[in-house]
Each structure stands twice: as C-alpha cells, then as structure tokens.
Short mmCIF file of N, CA and C in Angstrom, two decimals:
data_model
loop_
_atom_site.label_atom_id
_atom_site.label_comp_id
_atom_site.label_asym_id
_atom_site.label_seq_id
_atom_site.Cartn_x
_atom_site.Cartn_y
_atom_site.Cartn_z
N PHE A 1 -13.20 18.95 46.82
CA PHE A 1 -12.35 19.30 47.80
C PHE A 1 -12.41 17.91 48.72
N GLU A 2 -11.51 18.18 49.88
CA GLU A 2 -11.66 17.16 50.64
C GLU A 2 -10.99 17.68 52.01
N ILE A 3 -12.27 17.29 53.06
CA ILE A 3 -12.03 17.96 54.50
C ILE A 3 -11.65 16.90 55.52
N HIS A 4 -10.89 17.40 56.12
CA HIS A 4 -10.48 16.20 57.40
C HIS A 4 -11.08 16.58 58.78
N CYS A 5 -11.76 16.08 59.49
CA CYS A 5 -12.20 16.45 60.52
C CYS A 5 -12.12 15.35 61.75
N TRP A 6 -11.72 15.61 63.01
CA TRP A 6 -11.75 14.70 63.89
C TRP A 6 -13.09 14.25 64.38
N ASN A 7 -13.35 13.07 64.91
CA ASN A 7 -14.72 12.88 65.27
C ASN A 7 -15.44 13.39 66.19
N GLU A 8 -14.76 14.03 67.29
CA GLU A 8 -15.57 15.06 67.93
C GLU A 8 -15.85 16.37 67.38
N GLU A 9 -15.58 16.63 66.18
CA GLU A 9 -15.88 17.82 65.63
C GLU A 9 -17.39 17.79 65.15
N ALA A 10 -18.37 17.44 65.73
CA ALA A 10 -19.61 17.33 65.03
C ALA A 10 -20.13 18.49 64.43
N GLU A 11 -19.97 19.76 64.66
CA GLU A 11 -20.38 20.88 64.30
C GLU A 11 -19.68 21.07 62.79
N TRP A 12 -18.32 20.85 62.70
CA TRP A 12 -17.56 21.23 61.35
C TRP A 12 -17.77 19.82 60.60
N ILE A 13 -18.16 18.67 61.00
CA ILE A 13 -18.35 17.48 60.07
C ILE A 13 -19.56 17.72 59.47
N ALA A 14 -20.66 18.49 60.21
CA ALA A 14 -22.22 18.48 59.73
C ALA A 14 -21.98 19.66 58.71
N LEU A 15 -21.20 20.68 58.85
CA LEU A 15 -21.09 21.69 58.06
C LEU A 15 -20.18 21.12 56.55
N ALA A 16 -19.35 20.47 56.60
CA ALA A 16 -18.81 20.07 55.43
C ALA A 16 -19.55 19.09 54.55
N GLU A 17 -20.61 18.31 55.58
CA GLU A 17 -21.36 17.08 54.47
C GLU A 17 -22.53 18.15 54.01
N ARG A 18 -22.88 19.40 54.16
CA ARG A 18 -23.92 20.32 53.55
C ARG A 18 -23.21 20.36 52.30
N PHE A 19 -22.09 20.25 51.78
CA PHE A 19 -21.42 20.54 50.44
C PHE A 19 -20.87 19.46 50.17
N GLY A 20 -20.68 18.12 50.64
CA GLY A 20 -20.03 16.96 50.11
C GLY A 20 -20.67 15.64 50.90
N GLN A 21 -20.07 14.70 50.86
CA GLN A 21 -20.30 13.31 51.54
C GLN A 21 -19.26 12.68 51.99
N ARG A 22 -19.49 12.07 53.10
CA ARG A 22 -18.65 11.40 53.74
C ARG A 22 -18.01 10.42 53.29
N ARG A 23 -16.95 9.97 53.33
CA ARG A 23 -15.82 8.90 52.36
C ARG A 23 -15.69 7.94 53.14
N GLU A 24 -15.93 6.88 53.00
CA GLU A 24 -15.36 5.56 53.69
C GLU A 24 -13.94 5.82 53.83
N ASP A 25 -13.12 5.33 54.88
CA ASP A 25 -11.77 5.50 54.89
C ASP A 25 -11.46 5.02 56.58
N PRO A 26 -10.38 4.17 56.56
CA PRO A 26 -9.77 3.38 57.72
C PRO A 26 -9.17 4.45 58.92
N TRP A 27 -9.34 5.62 58.75
CA TRP A 27 -9.05 6.36 59.62
C TRP A 27 -9.67 6.60 60.81
N PRO A 28 -9.17 5.92 61.97
CA PRO A 28 -10.46 5.82 63.13
C PRO A 28 -10.43 6.92 63.84
N TYR A 29 -9.77 8.21 63.91
CA TYR A 29 -9.76 8.91 64.74
C TYR A 29 -10.81 10.20 64.05
N GLY A 30 -11.18 10.16 62.96
CA GLY A 30 -11.91 11.28 62.13
C GLY A 30 -12.82 10.86 61.06
N VAL A 31 -13.26 11.80 60.40
CA VAL A 31 -13.95 11.82 59.10
C VAL A 31 -13.46 12.33 58.16
N ILE A 32 -13.82 12.14 56.79
CA ILE A 32 -13.20 12.53 55.50
C ILE A 32 -14.47 12.95 54.90
N VAL A 33 -14.54 14.03 54.41
CA VAL A 33 -15.88 14.57 53.51
C VAL A 33 -15.21 14.95 52.44
N ASP A 34 -15.89 14.64 51.21
CA ASP A 34 -15.06 15.31 50.13
C ASP A 34 -16.20 15.68 48.85
N GLY A 35 -16.23 16.22 47.89
CA GLY A 35 -17.26 16.99 47.23
C GLY A 35 -16.51 17.78 46.01
N GLU A 36 -17.43 18.51 45.36
CA GLU A 36 -16.82 19.33 44.31
C GLU A 36 -16.61 20.86 45.12
N VAL A 37 -15.73 21.59 44.40
CA VAL A 37 -15.77 22.99 44.92
C VAL A 37 -16.69 23.79 44.06
N THR A 38 -17.53 24.23 44.83
CA THR A 38 -18.35 25.21 44.19
C THR A 38 -18.52 26.52 44.52
N GLU A 39 -19.31 27.35 44.04
CA GLU A 39 -19.11 28.75 44.34
C GLU A 39 -19.57 29.00 45.70
N ALA A 40 -20.72 28.08 46.34
CA ALA A 40 -21.20 27.97 47.51
C ALA A 40 -20.26 27.32 48.44
N PHE A 41 -19.72 26.31 48.21
CA PHE A 41 -18.74 25.75 48.91
C PHE A 41 -17.58 26.89 49.45
N ALA A 42 -16.95 27.64 48.27
CA ALA A 42 -16.39 28.74 48.71
C ALA A 42 -16.25 29.76 49.19
N GLU A 43 -17.53 30.28 49.21
CA GLU A 43 -18.37 31.16 49.93
C GLU A 43 -18.06 30.82 51.52
N MET A 44 -18.51 29.43 51.57
CA MET A 44 -18.80 28.95 53.13
C MET A 44 -17.33 29.07 53.84
N VAL A 45 -16.29 28.58 53.00
CA VAL A 45 -15.08 28.47 53.52
C VAL A 45 -14.53 29.78 53.72
N LEU A 46 -14.64 30.79 52.82
CA LEU A 46 -14.06 32.06 52.98
C LEU A 46 -14.79 32.83 54.10
N SER A 47 -15.83 32.61 54.72
CA SER A 47 -16.61 33.40 55.39
C SER A 47 -16.56 32.80 57.04
N GLN A 48 -15.74 31.76 57.25
CA GLN A 48 -16.02 31.05 58.40
C GLN A 48 -14.78 32.45 59.48
N PRO A 49 -15.43 32.19 60.67
CA PRO A 49 -14.71 33.20 61.42
C PRO A 49 -13.55 32.23 61.97
N ARG A 50 -12.56 33.08 62.49
CA ARG A 50 -11.45 32.47 63.37
C ARG A 50 -12.26 31.69 64.72
N PRO A 51 -11.72 30.19 64.60
CA PRO A 51 -12.31 29.59 65.81
C PRO A 51 -12.07 30.26 66.90
N ALA A 52 -13.07 29.85 67.88
CA ALA A 52 -13.01 30.55 69.38
C ALA A 52 -11.96 29.40 70.09
N ASP A 53 -11.88 28.19 69.84
CA ASP A 53 -11.00 27.24 70.66
C ASP A 53 -9.74 27.63 70.23
N GLN A 54 -8.96 28.22 71.07
CA GLN A 54 -7.46 28.45 70.70
C GLN A 54 -6.59 27.83 71.85
N ALA A 55 -6.92 26.83 72.39
CA ALA A 55 -6.52 26.41 73.86
C ALA A 55 -4.86 25.30 73.32
N VAL A 56 -5.24 24.58 72.19
CA VAL A 56 -4.12 23.82 71.92
C VAL A 56 -3.31 24.32 70.65
N THR A 57 -3.97 24.66 69.80
CA THR A 57 -3.37 25.40 68.52
C THR A 57 -4.17 26.91 68.35
N ARG A 58 -3.59 27.65 67.46
CA ARG A 58 -4.16 29.00 67.32
C ARG A 58 -4.80 28.68 66.00
N LYS A 59 -5.85 28.05 65.77
CA LYS A 59 -6.67 27.72 64.65
C LYS A 59 -7.00 29.02 63.86
N LEU A 60 -6.94 28.99 62.56
CA LEU A 60 -7.07 29.98 61.57
C LEU A 60 -8.34 29.51 60.81
N THR A 61 -8.64 28.23 60.74
CA THR A 61 -10.04 27.69 60.11
C THR A 61 -10.47 26.32 61.09
N PRO A 62 -11.88 26.45 60.93
CA PRO A 62 -12.39 25.07 61.68
C PRO A 62 -11.93 23.79 61.61
N PHE A 63 -11.43 23.88 60.37
CA PHE A 63 -10.95 22.02 59.66
C PHE A 63 -9.77 21.64 59.71
N PHE A 64 -9.58 20.79 60.24
CA PHE A 64 -8.19 20.18 60.74
C PHE A 64 -7.44 20.50 59.27
N ASN A 65 -7.82 19.58 58.39
CA ASN A 65 -7.05 19.55 56.79
C ASN A 65 -8.31 19.88 55.72
N LEU A 66 -8.04 20.87 54.72
CA LEU A 66 -9.02 21.23 53.74
C LEU A 66 -7.71 21.30 52.46
N PHE A 67 -8.43 20.13 51.41
CA PHE A 67 -7.25 19.96 50.37
C PHE A 67 -8.43 20.47 49.38
N LEU A 68 -7.77 21.42 48.60
CA LEU A 68 -8.73 21.73 47.27
C LEU A 68 -8.52 21.18 45.97
N ASP A 69 -7.15 20.69 45.78
CA ASP A 69 -6.91 19.97 44.69
C ASP A 69 -5.57 19.20 44.99
N ALA A 70 -4.88 18.90 44.04
CA ALA A 70 -3.44 18.36 44.29
C ALA A 70 -2.35 19.46 44.44
N ASN A 71 -3.06 20.81 44.38
CA ASN A 71 -1.86 21.87 44.47
C ASN A 71 -2.04 22.69 45.47
N PHE A 72 -3.02 22.50 46.39
CA PHE A 72 -3.51 23.54 47.42
C PHE A 72 -3.84 22.42 48.79
N GLN A 73 -3.22 22.63 49.84
CA GLN A 73 -3.42 22.21 50.85
C GLN A 73 -3.51 23.20 52.23
N SER A 74 -4.43 23.25 52.77
CA SER A 74 -4.64 23.87 54.46
C SER A 74 -4.50 22.77 55.48
N CYS A 75 -3.57 22.71 56.13
CA CYS A 75 -3.40 21.52 57.01
C CYS A 75 -3.07 22.32 58.68
N HIS A 76 -3.59 21.35 59.55
CA HIS A 76 -3.36 21.81 61.02
C HIS A 76 -4.27 22.99 61.14
N TYR A 77 -5.70 23.23 60.86
CA TYR A 77 -6.30 24.34 61.14
C TYR A 77 -5.89 25.42 60.66
N GLY A 78 -5.37 25.22 59.54
CA GLY A 78 -4.94 26.63 58.71
C GLY A 78 -3.57 27.05 58.80
N THR A 79 -2.91 26.62 59.85
CA THR A 79 -1.87 26.92 60.66
C THR A 79 -0.37 26.60 59.44
N GLU A 80 -0.73 25.45 58.49
CA GLU A 80 0.18 25.29 57.44
C GLU A 80 -0.46 25.17 56.00
N LEU A 81 0.20 26.03 55.07
CA LEU A 81 -0.31 26.14 53.90
C LEU A 81 0.59 25.49 52.79
N TYR A 82 0.20 24.92 51.77
CA TYR A 82 0.94 24.22 51.04
C TYR A 82 0.26 24.63 49.56
N VAL A 83 1.29 25.20 48.69
CA VAL A 83 0.87 25.52 47.29
C VAL A 83 1.94 24.96 46.42
N ILE A 84 1.61 23.84 45.78
CA ILE A 84 2.37 23.22 44.65
C ILE A 84 2.05 23.47 43.45
N GLY A 85 3.26 24.14 42.79
CA GLY A 85 3.27 24.45 41.47
C GLY A 85 3.42 23.30 40.30
N GLU A 86 3.27 23.53 39.05
CA GLU A 86 3.79 22.47 38.30
C GLU A 86 4.92 22.26 38.16
N GLY A 87 5.63 20.88 38.26
CA GLY A 87 7.10 20.69 38.66
C GLY A 87 7.48 20.86 39.75
N GLU A 88 6.58 21.16 40.79
CA GLU A 88 7.30 21.34 42.37
C GLU A 88 6.74 20.25 43.20
N SER A 89 7.46 20.20 44.20
CA SER A 89 6.82 19.26 45.36
C SER A 89 7.33 19.81 46.66
N PHE A 90 6.66 19.47 47.83
CA PHE A 90 7.06 20.00 49.02
C PHE A 90 6.83 18.84 50.07
#
C-alpha cells in the first residue's frame, strides 16, 4: 500500500506508520507511507469512521490518497475511486 497525508495530518500519519514506513519523497507538503497489505491493515482501513472534518471536502476516509496496487486508487479522501482492470487505463 501507499498512503499520502498532508504534513498537518499528524494523527493519520501516525496511524499509517503503525502499518508501514515513511518513504523519502520530494513532496514538500506531505508524507508518504508505504507497506504491505496485511489482514490487520485491511481491517484498519475498513473500520475507519467517516471523518468529522467536512468543512472543505466531504471526506469519506481520513487518508488523502490510498493506493493498494497498480489497480486500485482512493483519491482525495475517498471521493474519487479508480479501479483499473488488465488492459484498461483511466
């Protein structure tokens, strides 16, 4: 998995780091955490309540971007989902 969080999202960065490690990246505005998709990781992602912070975006997940592999992307707090099958691209 790969999770992108903005620098000020310390709570969500810490949660992501419980399941993976920070990756060095030149993105100055945020943090990228990556790791293996495990049963515990999947349970954590699926058990997250809808974020209370709805002021700017109607967030469905606490993570700005979540990539599970080359075929699944949850972007902009879950408001955009991309599933790419073999031979397809979006």
